[in-house]
Amino acid sequence: MTSREESMKKTDRVLRISQLDALELNKALEQLVWSQFTQCFHGFKPGLLAHFEPEVKAFLWLFLWKFTIYSKNATVGQSVLNIQYKSDFSPNPRYQPPSKNQKLGYAVCTIGGKWLEERCYDLFRNQHLASFGKVKQCVNFVIGLLKLGELINFLIFLQRGKFATLTERLLGIHSVFCKPQGIREVGFEYMNRELLWHGFAEFLIFLLPLINIQKLKAKLSSWCIPITGVPNSDNTLAISGKECSLCGEWPTMPHTIGCEHIFCYYCVKSSFLFDMYFTCPKCGTEVHSVQPLKSGIEMSEVNAL
């Protein structure tokens, strides 16, 4: 029974990252509510809320507290993550919601503390008396102690995973799951598949610019249609001179690259400038020089063929 209870406690224990995510969601909600509220006064005189900003914020946060912590025992961020507060002072192992005093203490520490800090800063900024200077130093010293306490509490939270904020530790409330959580079974098949395809795509992105597609196409075509024999006469040029070996049209300003095939001047010149290792797409002969077709071969002979 003892081992079973311990396993249940480990299963119901809220992860540290979930508690921190709930705090971040609460901050995001506060910023969203405040931005929406200030937009309502966009058409009014600028600086209308500047003098009463701490009080207005405190009223809004008190409104949120009423419908979250006070009524549902959880903040908005905790409700999203299926978390709620539990009283740590109850000896009963079953769920015990925070008491009314703990909820009121939470409002005083969070809402009242923020309001007091902002209002005291504005008060001391406008006063230049010596007595206010001493009070300001005391307030700054207390705020510094609270910040130090929050830092120490956060380090303890990282070690033990309980009481994410100093307010939770002072009030004796901690986060628990609303419903019992089952042990999650994590499958890595989808992740492995995505990593495999991502790596393959990066490999192709790196490899494709290095491949000469035109030269590869010429090689494949030469393998599929092998050419036997070596050109040894001008008549061979005339036989293949009916069309350009690149564009397939009647050759304009016919040129040759040293093999039996004819090319348009612009086709072979642009291909040669683009690729210094350009080869004939028909027979695979490398280009040594682009020369015009010999004048001894008349195009009338080509037409006659």
PDB file of C-alpha atoms in Angstrom:
ATOM      1  CA  MET A   1       0.000   0.000   0.000  1.00  0.00           C
ATOM      2  CA  THR A   2       2.822   2.381   0.819  1.00  0.00           C
ATOM      3  CA  SER A   3       4.525   1.873  -2.548  1.00  0.00           C
ATOM      4  CA  ARG A   4       1.191   2.361  -4.295  1.00  0.00           C
ATOM      5  CA  GLU A   5       0.588   5.657  -2.483  1.00  0.00           C
ATOM      6  CA  GLU A   6       4.083   6.835  -3.371  1.00  0.00           C
ATOM      7  CA  SER A   7       3.533   5.983  -7.034  1.00  0.00           C
ATOM      8  CA  MET A   8       0.222   7.855  -6.996  1.00  0.00           C
ATOM      9  CA  LYS A   9       1.944  10.905  -5.489  1.00  0.00           C
ATOM     10  CA  LYS A  10       4.602  10.815  -8.198  1.00  0.00           C
ATOM     11  CA  THR A  11       1.905  10.569 -10.856  1.00  0.00           C
ATOM     12  CA  ASP A  12      -0.121  13.475  -9.395  1.00  0.00           C
ATOM     13  CA  ARG A  13       2.929  15.692  -8.882  1.00  0.00           C
ATOM     14  CA  VAL A  14       2.781  18.771 -11.105  1.00  0.00           C
ATOM     15  CA  LEU A  15       5.838  19.274 -13.262  1.00  0.00           C
ATOM     16  CA  ARG A  16       7.954  22.353 -12.659  1.00  0.00           C
ATOM     17  CA  ILE A  17       7.575  23.439 -16.254  1.00  0.00           C
ATOM     18  CA  SER A  18       3.774  23.263 -15.978  1.00  0.00           C
ATOM     19  CA  GLN A  19       3.783  25.526 -12.930  1.00  0.00           C
ATOM     20  CA  LEU A  20       6.068  28.024 -14.648  1.00  0.00           C
ATOM     21  CA  ASP A  21       3.915  27.915 -17.788  1.00  0.00           C
ATOM     22  CA  ALA A  22       0.863  28.738 -15.676  1.00  0.00           C
ATOM     23  CA  LEU A  23       2.630  31.823 -14.291  1.00  0.00           C
ATOM     24  CA  GLU A  24       3.586  32.970 -17.789  1.00  0.00           C
ATOM     25  CA  LEU A  25       0.004  32.500 -18.987  1.00  0.00           C
ATOM     26  CA  ASN A  26      -1.237  34.625 -16.092  1.00  0.00           C
ATOM     27  CA  LYS A  27       1.180  37.423 -17.054  1.00  0.00           C
ATOM     28  CA  ALA A  28       0.107  37.224 -20.690  1.00  0.00           C
ATOM     29  CA  LEU A  29      -3.558  37.451 -19.668  1.00  0.00           C
ATOM     30  CA  GLU A  30      -2.902  40.511 -17.527  1.00  0.00           C
ATOM     31  CA  GLN A  31      -1.135  42.252 -20.391  1.00  0.00           C
ATOM     32  CA  LEU A  32      -3.963  41.361 -22.770  1.00  0.00           C
ATOM     33  CA  VAL A  33      -6.660  42.656 -20.407  1.00  0.00           C
ATOM     34  CA  TRP A  34      -4.775  45.884 -19.764  1.00  0.00           C
ATOM     35  CA  SER A  35      -4.154  46.529 -23.468  1.00  0.00           C
ATOM     36  CA  GLN A  36      -7.847  45.939 -24.255  1.00  0.00           C
ATOM     37  CA  PHE A  37      -8.875  48.235 -21.416  1.00  0.00           C
ATOM     38  CA  THR A  38      -6.578  51.085 -22.484  1.00  0.00           C
ATOM     39  CA  GLN A  39      -7.905  50.861 -26.045  1.00  0.00           C
ATOM     40  CA  CYS A  40     -11.324  51.831 -24.702  1.00  0.00           C
ATOM     41  CA  PHE A  41      -9.868  55.262 -23.788  1.00  0.00           C
ATOM     42  CA  HIS A  42      -8.000  55.711 -27.059  1.00  0.00           C
ATOM     43  CA  GLY A  43     -10.220  58.573 -28.180  1.00  0.00           C
ATOM     44  CA  PHE A  44     -10.048  60.473 -24.876  1.00  0.00           C
ATOM     45  CA  LYS A  45      -7.482  62.979 -23.652  1.00  0.00           C
ATOM     46  CA  PRO A  46      -3.950  61.516 -23.523  1.00  0.00           C
ATOM     47  CA  GLY A  47      -2.779  60.680 -20.025  1.00  0.00           C
ATOM     48  CA  LEU A  48      -6.275  60.340 -18.629  1.00  0.00           C
ATOM     49  CA  LEU A  49      -5.442  57.101 -16.800  1.00  0.00           C
ATOM     50  CA  ALA A  50      -1.898  58.077 -15.829  1.00  0.00           C
ATOM     51  CA  HIS A  51      -2.822  59.453 -12.405  1.00  0.00           C
ATOM     52  CA  PHE A  52      -5.063  56.506 -11.487  1.00  0.00           C
ATOM     53  CA  GLU A  53      -3.238  53.681 -13.260  1.00  0.00           C
ATOM     54  CA  PRO A  54      -2.258  51.704 -10.093  1.00  0.00           C
ATOM     55  CA  GLU A  55      -5.820  51.821  -8.769  1.00  0.00           C
ATOM     56  CA  VAL A  56      -7.355  50.851 -12.115  1.00  0.00           C
ATOM     57  CA  LYS A  57      -4.953  47.915 -12.456  1.00  0.00           C
ATOM     58  CA  ALA A  58      -5.694  46.806  -8.907  1.00  0.00           C
ATOM     59  CA  PHE A  59      -9.442  46.904  -9.646  1.00  0.00           C
ATOM     60  CA  LEU A  60      -9.009  44.817 -12.804  1.00  0.00           C
ATOM     61  CA  TRP A  61      -6.787  42.238 -11.080  1.00  0.00           C
ATOM     62  CA  LEU A  62      -9.260  42.072  -8.182  1.00  0.00           C
ATOM     63  CA  PHE A  63     -12.021  41.388 -10.702  1.00  0.00           C
ATOM     64  CA  LEU A  64      -9.985  38.550 -12.227  1.00  0.00           C
ATOM     65  CA  TRP A  65      -9.160  37.197  -8.758  1.00  0.00           C
ATOM     66  CA  LYS A  66     -12.850  37.055  -7.881  1.00  0.00           C
ATOM     67  CA  PHE A  67     -13.709  34.794 -10.827  1.00  0.00           C
ATOM     68  CA  THR A  68     -10.547  32.655 -10.752  1.00  0.00           C
ATOM     69  CA  ILE A  69      -8.861  32.071  -7.406  1.00  0.00           C
ATOM     70  CA  TYR A  70     -11.840  32.894  -5.208  1.00  0.00           C
ATOM     71  CA  SER A  71     -14.463  30.901  -7.148  1.00  0.00           C
ATOM     72  CA  LYS A  72     -12.463  28.158  -8.945  1.00  0.00           C
ATOM     73  CA  ASN A  73      -9.352  27.771  -6.732  1.00  0.00           C
ATOM     74  CA  ALA A  74      -7.122  28.263  -9.800  1.00  0.00           C
ATOM     75  CA  THR A  75      -5.765  31.007 -11.982  1.00  0.00           C
ATOM     76  CA  VAL A  76      -6.512  31.184 -15.692  1.00  0.00           C
ATOM     77  CA  GLY A  77      -3.151  29.674 -16.568  1.00  0.00           C
ATOM     78  CA  GLN A  78      -3.685  26.831 -14.128  1.00  0.00           C
ATOM     79  CA  SER A  79      -7.166  26.116 -15.504  1.00  0.00           C
ATOM     80  CA  VAL A  80      -5.715  25.792 -19.001  1.00  0.00           C
ATOM     81  CA  LEU A  81      -3.146  23.261 -17.752  1.00  0.00           C
ATOM     82  CA  ASN A  82      -5.636  21.308 -15.581  1.00  0.00           C
ATOM     83  CA  ILE A  83      -4.061  22.581 -12.334  1.00  0.00           C
ATOM     84  CA  GLN A  84      -5.542  24.083  -9.205  1.00  0.00           C
ATOM     85  CA  TYR A  85      -4.420  25.168  -5.744  1.00  0.00           C
ATOM     86  CA  LYS A  86      -4.552  22.885  -2.710  1.00  0.00           C
ATOM     87  CA  SER A  87      -4.124  23.794   0.935  1.00  0.00           C
ATOM     88  CA  ASP A  88      -0.877  22.410   2.330  1.00  0.00           C
ATOM     89  CA  PHE A  89      -2.009  22.707   5.956  1.00  0.00           C
ATOM     90  CA  SER A  90      -4.682  20.003   5.696  1.00  0.00           C
ATOM     91  CA  PRO A  91      -3.614  16.606   7.139  1.00  0.00           C
ATOM     92  CA  ASN A  92      -6.181  14.861   4.942  1.00  0.00           C
ATOM     93  CA  PRO A  93      -4.494  13.293   1.860  1.00  0.00           C
ATOM     94  CA  ARG A  94      -7.593  14.047  -0.192  1.00  0.00           C
ATOM     95  CA  TYR A  95      -7.975  17.314  -2.023  1.00  0.00           C
ATOM     96  CA  GLN A  96      -8.591  20.267   0.290  1.00  0.00           C
ATOM     97  CA  PRO A  97      -9.213  23.637  -1.428  1.00  0.00           C
ATOM     98  CA  PRO A  98      -7.572  26.767  -0.006  1.00  0.00           C
ATOM     99  CA  SER A  99      -9.456  28.392   2.810  1.00  0.00           C
ATOM    100  CA  LYS A 100     -11.071  31.795   2.542  1.00  0.00           C
ATOM    101  CA  ASN A 101      -8.259  33.384   4.528  1.00  0.00           C
ATOM    102  CA  GLN A 102      -5.679  31.894   2.182  1.00  0.00           C
ATOM    103  CA  LYS A 103      -7.547  33.271  -0.831  1.00  0.00           C
ATOM    104  CA  LEU A 104      -7.775  36.715   0.740  1.00  0.00           C
ATOM    105  CA  GLY A 105      -4.098  36.542   1.632  1.00  0.00           C
ATOM    106  CA  TYR A 106      -3.315  35.688  -1.969  1.00  0.00           C
ATOM    107  CA  ALA A 107      -5.169  38.820  -3.132  1.00  0.00           C
ATOM    108  CA  VAL A 108      -3.400  40.989  -0.557  1.00  0.00           C
ATOM    109  CA  CYS A 109       0.071  39.661  -1.431  1.00  0.00           C
ATOM    110  CA  THR A 110      -0.313  39.802  -5.213  1.00  0.00           C
ATOM    111  CA  ILE A 111      -2.732  42.625  -5.972  1.00  0.00           C
ATOM    112  CA  GLY A 112      -2.099  44.744  -2.891  1.00  0.00           C
ATOM    113  CA  GLY A 113       1.663  44.289  -3.112  1.00  0.00           C
ATOM    114  CA  LYS A 114       1.814  45.477  -6.737  1.00  0.00           C
ATOM    115  CA  TRP A 115      -0.449  48.451  -5.988  1.00  0.00           C
ATOM    116  CA  LEU A 116       1.585  49.463  -2.937  1.00  0.00           C
ATOM    117  CA  GLU A 117       4.870  49.256  -4.823  1.00  0.00           C
ATOM    118  CA  GLU A 118       3.650  51.425  -7.711  1.00  0.00           C
ATOM    119  CA  ARG A 119       1.856  53.977  -5.519  1.00  0.00           C
ATOM    120  CA  CYS A 120       4.787  54.328  -3.108  1.00  0.00           C
ATOM    121  CA  TYR A 121       7.141  54.911  -6.004  1.00  0.00           C
ATOM    122  CA  ASP A 122       4.937  57.751  -7.321  1.00  0.00           C
ATOM    123  CA  LEU A 123       4.574  59.220  -3.814  1.00  0.00           C
ATOM    124  CA  PHE A 124       8.284  59.267  -3.053  1.00  0.00           C
ATOM    125  CA  ARG A 125       9.125  60.593  -6.488  1.00  0.00           C
ATOM    126  CA  ASN A 126       7.046  63.723  -5.913  1.00  0.00           C
ATOM    127  CA  GLN A 127       8.284  64.370  -2.365  1.00  0.00           C
ATOM    128  CA  HIS A 128      11.712  65.802  -1.528  1.00  0.00           C
ATOM    129  CA  LEU A 129      11.569  66.015   2.260  1.00  0.00           C
ATOM    130  CA  ALA A 130      14.221  64.404   4.441  1.00  0.00           C
ATOM    131  CA  SER A 131      11.658  62.309   6.344  1.00  0.00           C
ATOM    132  CA  PHE A 132      10.336  60.845   3.114  1.00  0.00           C
ATOM    133  CA  GLY A 133      13.890  60.018   2.113  1.00  0.00           C
ATOM    134  CA  LYS A 134      14.316  57.785   5.157  1.00  0.00           C
ATOM    135  CA  VAL A 135      10.972  56.099   4.558  1.00  0.00           C
ATOM    136  CA  LYS A 136      11.957  55.556   0.934  1.00  0.00           C
ATOM    137  CA  GLN A 137      15.168  53.865   1.989  1.00  0.00           C
ATOM    138  CA  CYS A 138      13.247  51.571   4.327  1.00  0.00           C
ATOM    139  CA  VAL A 139      10.743  50.685   1.621  1.00  0.00           C
ATOM    140  CA  ASN A 140      13.538  49.976  -0.858  1.00  0.00           C
ATOM    141  CA  PHE A 141      15.239  47.776   1.753  1.00  0.00           C
ATOM    142  CA  VAL A 142      12.036  45.786   2.317  1.00  0.00           C
ATOM    143  CA  ILE A 143      11.508  45.400  -1.439  1.00  0.00           C
ATOM    144  CA  GLY A 144      15.078  44.187  -1.786  1.00  0.00           C
ATOM    145  CA  LEU A 145      14.517  41.583   0.938  1.00  0.00           C
ATOM    146  CA  LEU A 146      11.370  40.382  -0.827  1.00  0.00           C
ATOM    147  CA  LYS A 147      13.227  40.061  -4.122  1.00  0.00           C
ATOM    148  CA  LEU A 148      15.964  38.105  -2.361  1.00  0.00           C
ATOM    149  CA  GLY A 149      13.330  35.872  -0.768  1.00  0.00           C
ATOM    150  CA  GLU A 150      11.761  35.245  -4.181  1.00  0.00           C
ATOM    151  CA  LEU A 151      15.145  34.262  -5.574  1.00  0.00           C
ATOM    152  CA  ILE A 152      15.840  31.821  -2.736  1.00  0.00           C
ATOM    153  CA  ASN A 153      12.320  30.396  -3.037  1.00  0.00           C
ATOM    154  CA  PHE A 154      12.807  29.885  -6.777  1.00  0.00           C
ATOM    155  CA  LEU A 155      16.042  27.970  -6.201  1.00  0.00           C
ATOM    156  CA  ILE A 156      14.290  25.753  -3.663  1.00  0.00           C
ATOM    157  CA  PHE A 157      11.424  25.282  -6.116  1.00  0.00           C
ATOM    158  CA  LEU A 158      13.831  24.108  -8.809  1.00  0.00           C
ATOM    159  CA  GLN A 159      15.182  21.512  -6.399  1.00  0.00           C
ATOM    160  CA  ARG A 160      11.936  20.256  -4.837  1.00  0.00           C
ATOM    161  CA  GLY A 161       9.270  21.198  -7.392  1.00  0.00           C
ATOM    162  CA  LYS A 162       6.858  22.753  -4.888  1.00  0.00           C
ATOM    163  CA  PHE A 163       5.767  26.373  -4.177  1.00  0.00           C
ATOM    164  CA  ALA A 164       6.655  28.165  -7.408  1.00  0.00           C
ATOM    165  CA  THR A 165       6.286  31.623  -5.816  1.00  0.00           C
ATOM    166  CA  LEU A 166       7.064  33.082  -2.417  1.00  0.00           C
ATOM    167  CA  THR A 167       3.361  33.890  -1.950  1.00  0.00           C
ATOM    168  CA  GLU A 168       2.431  30.217  -2.298  1.00  0.00           C
ATOM    169  CA  ARG A 169       5.046  29.233   0.294  1.00  0.00           C
ATOM    170  CA  LEU A 170       3.928  31.881   2.810  1.00  0.00           C
ATOM    171  CA  LEU A 171       0.228  30.994   2.407  1.00  0.00           C
ATOM    172  CA  GLY A 172       0.782  27.235   2.321  1.00  0.00           C
ATOM    173  CA  ILE A 173      -0.856  26.484  -1.024  1.00  0.00           C
ATOM    174  CA  HIS A 174       0.642  24.439  -3.845  1.00  0.00           C
ATOM    175  CA  SER A 175      -0.400  23.258  -7.284  1.00  0.00           C
ATOM    176  CA  VAL A 176      -2.038  19.876  -7.895  1.00  0.00           C
ATOM    177  CA  PHE A 177      -3.834  18.329 -10.845  1.00  0.00           C
ATOM    178  CA  CYS A 178      -7.606  18.734 -11.008  1.00  0.00           C
ATOM    179  CA  LYS A 179      -7.951  15.141 -12.233  1.00  0.00           C
ATOM    180  CA  PRO A 180      -5.626  12.194 -11.697  1.00  0.00           C
ATOM    181  CA  GLN A 181      -3.070  12.013 -14.474  1.00  0.00           C
ATOM    182  CA  GLY A 182      -2.162   8.745 -16.132  1.00  0.00           C
ATOM    183  CA  ILE A 183       1.372   7.823 -17.043  1.00  0.00           C
ATOM    184  CA  ARG A 184       2.087   9.198 -20.488  1.00  0.00           C
ATOM    185  CA  GLU A 185       3.510   6.915 -23.125  1.00  0.00           C
ATOM    186  CA  VAL A 186       5.672   8.922 -25.465  1.00  0.00           C
ATOM    187  CA  GLY A 187       6.102   7.543 -28.986  1.00  0.00           C
ATOM    188  CA  PHE A 188       9.057   8.706 -31.014  1.00  0.00           C
ATOM    189  CA  GLU A 189       8.050   7.210 -34.374  1.00  0.00           C
ATOM    190  CA  TYR A 190       6.609  10.453 -35.698  1.00  0.00           C
ATOM    191  CA  MET A 191       9.576  12.449 -34.410  1.00  0.00           C
ATOM    192  CA  ASN A 192      12.070  10.036 -35.970  1.00  0.00           C
ATOM    193  CA  ARG A 193      10.228  10.205 -39.292  1.00  0.00           C
ATOM    194  CA  GLU A 194      10.204  13.990 -39.262  1.00  0.00           C
ATOM    195  CA  LEU A 195      13.906  14.138 -38.373  1.00  0.00           C
ATOM    196  CA  LEU A 196      14.717  11.704 -41.177  1.00  0.00           C
ATOM    197  CA  TRP A 197      12.842  13.666 -43.835  1.00  0.00           C
ATOM    198  CA  HIS A 198      14.197  16.966 -42.524  1.00  0.00           C
ATOM    199  CA  GLY A 199      17.762  15.672 -42.780  1.00  0.00           C
ATOM    200  CA  PHE A 200      17.097  14.274 -46.254  1.00  0.00           C
ATOM    201  CA  ALA A 201      15.653  17.610 -47.418  1.00  0.00           C
ATOM    202  CA  GLU A 202      18.676  19.508 -46.107  1.00  0.00           C
ATOM    203  CA  PHE A 203      20.964  17.048 -47.891  1.00  0.00           C
ATOM    204  CA  LEU A 204      19.128  17.622 -51.185  1.00  0.00           C
ATOM    205  CA  ILE A 205      19.239  21.393 -50.736  1.00  0.00           C
ATOM    206  CA  PHE A 206      23.002  21.137 -50.307  1.00  0.00           C
ATOM    207  CA  LEU A 207      23.545  18.611 -53.116  1.00  0.00           C
ATOM    208  CA  LEU A 208      21.300  19.826 -55.955  1.00  0.00           C
ATOM    209  CA  PRO A 209      23.221  23.087 -56.701  1.00  0.00           C
ATOM    210  CA  LEU A 210      26.377  21.000 -57.137  1.00  0.00           C
ATOM    211  CA  ILE A 211      24.831  18.773 -59.833  1.00  0.00           C
ATOM    212  CA  ASN A 212      25.082  19.843 -63.461  1.00  0.00           C
ATOM    213  CA  ILE A 213      21.626  18.865 -64.658  1.00  0.00           C
ATOM    214  CA  GLN A 214      22.373  19.595 -68.307  1.00  0.00           C
ATOM    215  CA  LYS A 215      25.516  17.498 -68.342  1.00  0.00           C
ATOM    216  CA  LEU A 216      23.769  14.663 -66.529  1.00  0.00           C
ATOM    217  CA  LYS A 217      20.945  14.781 -69.071  1.00  0.00           C
ATOM    218  CA  ALA A 218      23.452  14.601 -71.901  1.00  0.00           C
ATOM    219  CA  LYS A 219      25.142  11.593 -70.344  1.00  0.00           C
ATOM    220  CA  LEU A 220      21.846   9.762 -69.926  1.00  0.00           C
ATOM    221  CA  SER A 221      20.804  10.517 -73.474  1.00  0.00           C
ATOM    222  CA  SER A 222      24.150   9.318 -74.816  1.00  0.00           C
ATOM    223  CA  TRP A 223      23.758   6.057 -72.925  1.00  0.00           C
ATOM    224  CA  CYS A 224      20.222   5.537 -74.168  1.00  0.00           C
ATOM    225  CA  ILE A 225      21.105   6.352 -77.805  1.00  0.00           C
ATOM    226  CA  PRO A 226      24.691   5.200 -78.346  1.00  0.00           C
ATOM    227  CA  ILE A 227      26.503   6.668 -81.328  1.00  0.00           C
ATOM    228  CA  THR A 228      28.983   4.431 -83.184  1.00  0.00           C
ATOM    229  CA  GLY A 229      31.667   5.649 -85.459  1.00  0.00           C
ATOM    230  CA  VAL A 230      33.673   8.834 -85.624  1.00  0.00           C
ATOM    231  CA  PRO A 231      32.777  11.707 -87.897  1.00  0.00           C
ATOM    232  CA  ASN A 232      35.213  11.807 -90.780  1.00  0.00           C
ATOM    233  CA  SER A 233      33.610  13.856 -93.498  1.00  0.00           C
ATOM    234  CA  ASP A 234      31.714  17.001 -94.120  1.00  0.00           C
ATOM    235  CA  ASN A 235      28.768  15.028 -95.486  1.00  0.00           C
ATOM    236  CA  THR A 236      28.087  13.713 -91.998  1.00  0.00           C
ATOM    237  CA  LEU A 237      27.669  17.290 -90.828  1.00  0.00           C
ATOM    238  CA  ALA A 238      25.251  17.892 -93.630  1.00  0.00           C
ATOM    239  CA  ILE A 239      23.168  14.868 -92.649  1.00  0.00           C
ATOM    240  CA  SER A 240      22.787  16.053 -89.065  1.00  0.00           C
ATOM    241  CA  GLY A 241      22.364  19.701 -90.056  1.00  0.00           C
ATOM    242  CA  LYS A 242      18.608  19.655 -90.458  1.00  0.00           C
ATOM    243  CA  GLU A 243      17.985  20.596 -86.814  1.00  0.00           C
ATOM    244  CA  CYS A 244      19.806  22.015 -83.807  1.00  0.00           C
ATOM    245  CA  SER A 245      20.817  19.341 -81.339  1.00  0.00           C
ATOM    246  CA  LEU A 246      19.701  21.562 -78.433  1.00  0.00           C
ATOM    247  CA  CYS A 247      16.496  23.294 -79.449  1.00  0.00           C
ATOM    248  CA  GLY A 248      15.416  20.885 -82.218  1.00  0.00           C
ATOM    249  CA  GLU A 249      14.675  23.740 -84.680  1.00  0.00           C
ATOM    250  CA  TRP A 250      16.308  24.665 -87.986  1.00  0.00           C
ATOM    251  CA  PRO A 251      19.836  25.835 -87.015  1.00  0.00           C
ATOM    252  CA  THR A 252      20.266  29.591 -87.020  1.00  0.00           C
ATOM    253  CA  MET A 253      23.862  30.530 -87.786  1.00  0.00           C
ATOM    254  CA  PRO A 254      24.909  26.870 -87.643  1.00  0.00           C
ATOM    255  CA  HIS A 255      27.982  26.071 -85.574  1.00  0.00           C
ATOM    256  CA  THR A 256      29.770  22.903 -84.559  1.00  0.00           C
ATOM    257  CA  ILE A 257      31.772  21.910 -81.501  1.00  0.00           C
ATOM    258  CA  GLY A 258      33.950  19.269 -83.123  1.00  0.00           C
ATOM    259  CA  CYS A 259      31.461  16.440 -83.490  1.00  0.00           C
ATOM    260  CA  GLU A 260      28.973  15.460 -86.189  1.00  0.00           C
ATOM    261  CA  HIS A 261      26.088  17.511 -84.747  1.00  0.00           C
ATOM    262  CA  ILE A 262      25.005  21.038 -85.581  1.00  0.00           C
ATOM    263  CA  PHE A 263      23.866  23.753 -83.138  1.00  0.00           C
ATOM    264  CA  CYS A 264      22.414  27.198 -83.314  1.00  0.00           C
ATOM    265  CA  TYR A 265      25.043  29.750 -82.459  1.00  0.00           C
ATOM    266  CA  TYR A 266      23.072  31.250 -79.595  1.00  0.00           C
ATOM    267  CA  CYS A 267      22.120  27.826 -78.179  1.00  0.00           C
ATOM    268  CA  VAL A 268      25.655  26.447 -78.054  1.00  0.00           C
ATOM    269  CA  LYS A 269      27.257  29.725 -76.993  1.00  0.00           C
ATOM    270  CA  SER A 270      24.898  30.302 -74.072  1.00  0.00           C
ATOM    271  CA  SER A 271      25.264  26.694 -72.948  1.00  0.00           C
ATOM    272  CA  PHE A 272      29.050  26.903 -73.170  1.00  0.00           C
ATOM    273  CA  LEU A 273      29.152  30.154 -71.194  1.00  0.00           C
ATOM    274  CA  PHE A 274      26.882  28.682 -68.545  1.00  0.00           C
ATOM    275  CA  ASP A 275      28.910  25.474 -68.234  1.00  0.00           C
ATOM    276  CA  MET A 276      32.602  25.356 -69.081  1.00  0.00           C
ATOM    277  CA  TYR A 277      32.372  21.549 -69.238  1.00  0.00           C
ATOM    278  CA  PHE A 278      29.453  21.505 -71.661  1.00  0.00           C
ATOM    279  CA  THR A 279      29.217  18.363 -73.794  1.00  0.00           C
ATOM    280  CA  CYS A 280      27.162  17.461 -76.823  1.00  0.00           C
ATOM    281  CA  PRO A 281      23.764  16.123 -75.681  1.00  0.00           C
ATOM    282  CA  LYS A 282      23.775  13.590 -78.520  1.00  0.00           C
ATOM    283  CA  CYS A 283      27.215  12.001 -78.338  1.00  0.00           C
ATOM    284  CA  GLY A 284      28.809  13.449 -75.211  1.00  0.00           C
ATOM    285  CA  THR A 285      31.737  15.164 -76.994  1.00  0.00           C
ATOM    286  CA  GLU A 286      33.313  17.883 -74.895  1.00  0.00           C
ATOM    287  CA  VAL A 287      33.394  21.404 -76.303  1.00  0.00           C
ATOM    288  CA  HIS A 288      36.880  22.563 -77.219  1.00  0.00           C
ATOM    289  CA  SER A 289      35.892  25.410 -79.483  1.00  0.00           C
ATOM    290  CA  VAL A 290      32.710  26.730 -81.050  1.00  0.00           C
ATOM    291  CA  GLN A 291      33.275  27.069 -84.799  1.00  0.00           C
ATOM    292  CA  PRO A 292      30.913  28.032 -87.630  1.00  0.00           C
ATOM    293  CA  LEU A 293      29.909  25.416 -90.136  1.00  0.00           C
ATOM    294  CA  LYS A 294      32.394  25.139 -93.015  1.00  0.00           C
ATOM    295  CA  SER A 295      31.514  27.202 -96.003  1.00  0.00           C
ATOM    296  CA  GLY A 296      32.093  24.197 -98.303  1.00  0.00           C
ATOM    297  CA  ILE A 297      28.851  22.702 -97.119  1.00  0.00           C
ATOM    298  CA  GLU A 298      26.015  24.500 -98.788  1.00  0.00           C
ATOM    299  CA  MET A 299      22.645  24.614 -97.086  1.00  0.00           C
ATOM    300  CA  SER A 300      21.117  23.665-100.417  1.00  0.00           C
ATOM    301  CA  GLU A 301      22.739  20.298-100.023  1.00  0.00           C
ATOM    302  CA  VAL A 302      21.141  19.963 -96.639  1.00  0.00           C
ATOM    303  CA  ASN A 303      17.770  20.826 -98.129  1.00  0.00           C
ATOM    304  CA  ALA A 304      18.273  18.260-100.824  1.00  0.00           C
ATOM    305  CA  LEU A 305      18.710  15.597 -98.177  1.00  0.00           C
TER     306      LEU A 305
END
